[in-house]
Coordinates of C-alpha atoms in Angstrom, one line a residue:
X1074 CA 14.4 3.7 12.0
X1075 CA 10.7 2.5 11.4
X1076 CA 9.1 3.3 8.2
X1077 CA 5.5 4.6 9.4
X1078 CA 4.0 5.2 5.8
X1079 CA 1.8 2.5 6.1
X1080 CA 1.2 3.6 10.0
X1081 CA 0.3 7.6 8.8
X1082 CA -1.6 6.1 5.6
X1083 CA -3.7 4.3 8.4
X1084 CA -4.5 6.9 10.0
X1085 CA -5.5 9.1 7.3
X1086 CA -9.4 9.9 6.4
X1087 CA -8.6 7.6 3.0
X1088 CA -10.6 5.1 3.0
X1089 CA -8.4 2.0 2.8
X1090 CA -6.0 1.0 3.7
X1091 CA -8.4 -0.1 6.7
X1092 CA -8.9 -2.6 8.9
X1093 CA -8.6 -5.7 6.5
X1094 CA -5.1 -4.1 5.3
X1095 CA -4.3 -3.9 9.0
X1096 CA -5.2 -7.2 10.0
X1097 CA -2.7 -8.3 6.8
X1098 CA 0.1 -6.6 8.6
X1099 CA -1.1 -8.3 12.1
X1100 CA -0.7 -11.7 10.2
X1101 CA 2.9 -10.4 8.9
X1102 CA 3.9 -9.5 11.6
X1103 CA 2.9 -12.9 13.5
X1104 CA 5.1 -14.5 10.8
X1105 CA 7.9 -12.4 11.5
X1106 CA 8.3 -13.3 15.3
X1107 CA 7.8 -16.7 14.5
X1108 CA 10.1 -16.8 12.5
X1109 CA 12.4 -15.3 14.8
X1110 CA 11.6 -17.9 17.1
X1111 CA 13.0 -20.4 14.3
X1112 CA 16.2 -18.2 13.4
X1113 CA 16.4 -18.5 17.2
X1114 CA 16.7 -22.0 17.2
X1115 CA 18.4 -23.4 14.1
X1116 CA 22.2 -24.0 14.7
X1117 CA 21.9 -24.4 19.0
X1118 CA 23.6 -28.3 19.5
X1119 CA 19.9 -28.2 22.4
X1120 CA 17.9 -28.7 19.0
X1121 CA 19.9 -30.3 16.8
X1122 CA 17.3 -33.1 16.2
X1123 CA 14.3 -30.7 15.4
X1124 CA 16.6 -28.3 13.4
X1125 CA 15.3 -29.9 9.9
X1126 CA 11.6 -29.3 10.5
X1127 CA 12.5 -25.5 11.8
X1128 CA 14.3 -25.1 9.1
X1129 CA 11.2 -26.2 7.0
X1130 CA 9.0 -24.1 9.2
X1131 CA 11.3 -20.6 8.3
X1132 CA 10.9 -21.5 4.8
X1133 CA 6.9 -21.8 4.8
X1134 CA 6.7 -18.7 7.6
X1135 CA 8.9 -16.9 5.0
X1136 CA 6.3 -17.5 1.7
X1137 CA 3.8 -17.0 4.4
X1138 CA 4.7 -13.3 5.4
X1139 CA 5.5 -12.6 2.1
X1140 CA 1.8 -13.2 0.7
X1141 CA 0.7 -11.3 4.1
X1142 CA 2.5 -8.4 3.4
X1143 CA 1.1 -8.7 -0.3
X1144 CA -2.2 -8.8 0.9
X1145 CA -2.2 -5.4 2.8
X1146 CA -1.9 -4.1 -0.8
X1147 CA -4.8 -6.3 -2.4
X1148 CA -7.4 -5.9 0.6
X1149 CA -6.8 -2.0 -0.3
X1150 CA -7.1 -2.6 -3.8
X1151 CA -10.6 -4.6 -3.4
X1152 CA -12.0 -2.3 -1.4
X1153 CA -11.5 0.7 -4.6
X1154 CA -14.5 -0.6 -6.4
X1155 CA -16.9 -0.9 -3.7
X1156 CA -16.0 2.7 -2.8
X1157 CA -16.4 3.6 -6.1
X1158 CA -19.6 2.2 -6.7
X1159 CA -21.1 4.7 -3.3
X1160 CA -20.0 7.5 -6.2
X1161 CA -22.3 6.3 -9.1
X1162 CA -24.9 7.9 -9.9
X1163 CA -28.5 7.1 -8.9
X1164 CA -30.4 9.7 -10.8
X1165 CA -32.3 7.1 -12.9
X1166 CA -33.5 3.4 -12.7
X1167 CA -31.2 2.7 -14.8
X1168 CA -28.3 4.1 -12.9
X1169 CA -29.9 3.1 -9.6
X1170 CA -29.7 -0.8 -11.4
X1171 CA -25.9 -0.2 -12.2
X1172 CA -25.1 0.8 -8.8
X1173 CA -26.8 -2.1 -7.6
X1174 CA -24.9 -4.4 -9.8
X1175 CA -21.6 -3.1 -9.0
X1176 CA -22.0 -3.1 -5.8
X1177 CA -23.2 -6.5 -5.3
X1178 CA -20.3 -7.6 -7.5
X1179 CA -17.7 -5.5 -5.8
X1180 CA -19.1 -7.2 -2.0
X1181 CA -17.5 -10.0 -3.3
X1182 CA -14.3 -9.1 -4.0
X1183 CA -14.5 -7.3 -0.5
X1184 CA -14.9 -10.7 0.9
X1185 CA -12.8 -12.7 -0.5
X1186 CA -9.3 -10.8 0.1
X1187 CA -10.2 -10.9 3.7
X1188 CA -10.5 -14.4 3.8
X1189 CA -7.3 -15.4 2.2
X1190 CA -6.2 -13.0 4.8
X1191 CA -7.7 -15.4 7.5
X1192 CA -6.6 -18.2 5.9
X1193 CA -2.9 -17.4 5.8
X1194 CA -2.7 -16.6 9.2
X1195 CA -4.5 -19.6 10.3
X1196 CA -1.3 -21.2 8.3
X1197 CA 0.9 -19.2 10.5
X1198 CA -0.4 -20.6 13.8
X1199 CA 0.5 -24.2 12.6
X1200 CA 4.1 -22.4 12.7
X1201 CA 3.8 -20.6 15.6
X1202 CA 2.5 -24.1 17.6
X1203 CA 5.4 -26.2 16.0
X1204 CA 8.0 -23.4 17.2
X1205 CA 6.6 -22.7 20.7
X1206 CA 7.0 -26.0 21.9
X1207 CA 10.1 -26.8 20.0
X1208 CA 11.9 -23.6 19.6
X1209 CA 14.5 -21.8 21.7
X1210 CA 13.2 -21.3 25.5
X1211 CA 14.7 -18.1 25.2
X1212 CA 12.4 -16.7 22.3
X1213 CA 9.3 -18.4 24.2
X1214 CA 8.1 -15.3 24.6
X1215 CA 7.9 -14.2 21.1
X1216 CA 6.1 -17.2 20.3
X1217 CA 3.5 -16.2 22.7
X1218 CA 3.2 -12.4 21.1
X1219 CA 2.9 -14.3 17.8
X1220 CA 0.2 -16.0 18.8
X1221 CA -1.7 -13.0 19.8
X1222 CA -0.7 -10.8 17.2
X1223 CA -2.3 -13.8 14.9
X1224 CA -5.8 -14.0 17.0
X1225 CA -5.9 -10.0 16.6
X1226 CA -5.2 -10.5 12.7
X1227 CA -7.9 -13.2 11.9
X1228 CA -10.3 -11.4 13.9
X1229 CA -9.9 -8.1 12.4
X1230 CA -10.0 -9.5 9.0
X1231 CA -13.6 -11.3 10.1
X1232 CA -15.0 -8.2 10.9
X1233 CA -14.5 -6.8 7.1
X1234 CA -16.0 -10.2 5.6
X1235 CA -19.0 -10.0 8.0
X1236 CA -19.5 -6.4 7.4
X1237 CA -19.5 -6.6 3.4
X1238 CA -21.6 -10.2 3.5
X1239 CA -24.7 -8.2 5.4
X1240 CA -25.2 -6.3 2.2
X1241 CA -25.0 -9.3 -0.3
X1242 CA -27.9 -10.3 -1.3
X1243 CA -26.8 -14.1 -2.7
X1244 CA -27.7 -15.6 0.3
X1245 CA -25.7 -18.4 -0.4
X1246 CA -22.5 -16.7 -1.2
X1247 CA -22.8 -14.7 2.3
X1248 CA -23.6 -17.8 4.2
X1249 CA -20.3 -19.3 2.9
X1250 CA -18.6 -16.4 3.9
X1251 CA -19.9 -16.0 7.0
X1252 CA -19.3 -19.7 7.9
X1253 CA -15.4 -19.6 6.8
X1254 CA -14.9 -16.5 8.7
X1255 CA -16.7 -17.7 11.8
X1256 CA -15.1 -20.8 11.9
X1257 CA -11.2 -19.4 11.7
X1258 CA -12.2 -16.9 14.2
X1259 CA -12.9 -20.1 16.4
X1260 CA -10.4 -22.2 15.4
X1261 CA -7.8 -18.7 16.4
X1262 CA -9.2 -18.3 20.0
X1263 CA -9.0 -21.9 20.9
X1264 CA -5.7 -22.0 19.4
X1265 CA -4.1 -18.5 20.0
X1266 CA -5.3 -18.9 23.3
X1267 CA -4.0 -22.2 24.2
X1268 CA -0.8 -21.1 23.2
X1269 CA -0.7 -17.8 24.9
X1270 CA -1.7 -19.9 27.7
X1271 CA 0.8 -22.1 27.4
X1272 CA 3.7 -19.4 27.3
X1273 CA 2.2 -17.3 30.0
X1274 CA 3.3 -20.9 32.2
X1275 CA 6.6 -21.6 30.2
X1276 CA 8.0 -17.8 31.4
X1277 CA 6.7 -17.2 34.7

């Protein structure tokens, strides 16, 4: 049976886990079916001579949806003190300063745990294009929904780095993060959608 905790704790009116913690589970879940693709693959005579690099492609996939599934946890976690900081008290100047201060500081950390998000996934395609090409022609298929589910993850996740960068007022520190995030969301289309491309022609 399917644990839905994380499903029903999604739903909720809490505030996180949200969209960045949802677009970690994406990513995990991109792992997971390509490494399926790989467990797919390894032992079959047909790819005996690619069987050492899928073998080395589970293991990274493996580290890969572990820090995924890791990361649902910290995006939630980084999102606590920005929500706390919309609680502070703004009575005074003085208070009005703190709140500023936190909340500037805590943008930050809002930023950055949706970028190693990004990042990891973008890792995960590398997998997913190795193992849709050289993988099992019967888990082609999978390889393809991998590919998507990864486009949807790094996506998602650029939405919360965009979102949080609009109220920093370090210019420089929200240009970097919009240019990271902006450039793995291109770098995913052209990529996930080569491959989804690619599969829609291998299966039909």
């Amino acid at each position: 049976m399917v644990d839905t905790t994380f499903i029903e704790d999604l739903a909720s009116a809490a505030p996180a886990p949200g969209g960045g913690g949802a677009s970690a589970y994406a990513g995990a879940l991109s792992a997971a079916l390509a490494s399926m693709v790989g467990n797919l693959t390894v032992g079959k005579k047909t790819y005996a001579d690619v069987e050492g690099e899928v073998r080395a492609s589970l293991g990274r996939l493996e580290e890969l949806r572990a820090r995924l599934v890791a990361l649902v946890d910290e995006d939630a976690r980084a999102f606590e003190p920005l929500s706390a900081t919309y609680r502070m008290p703004k009575d005074t100047d003085e208070e009005r300063a703190a709140r500023h201060d936190a909340m500037q500081a805590a943008l930050v950390g809002a930023c950055e745990v949706p970028l190693q998000i990004m990042r990891s996934v973008d890792a995960v395609v590398d997998e997913i294009d190795f193992l849709a090409h050289n993988g099992s022609r019967l888990a082609r298929s999978d390889a393809g929904v991998a590919a998507t589910f990864a486009r949807a993850a790094i996506e998602g996740a650029s939405l919360n780095i965009l979102i949080n960068a609009a109220s920093m007022e370090d210019e420089d520190r929200a240009a970097f993060f919009r240019g990271e995030a902006l450039a793995l969301v291109e770098a995913a289309r052209e990529r996930c959608g080569r491959l989804f491309d690619y599969v829609m022609l291998e299966v039909s």
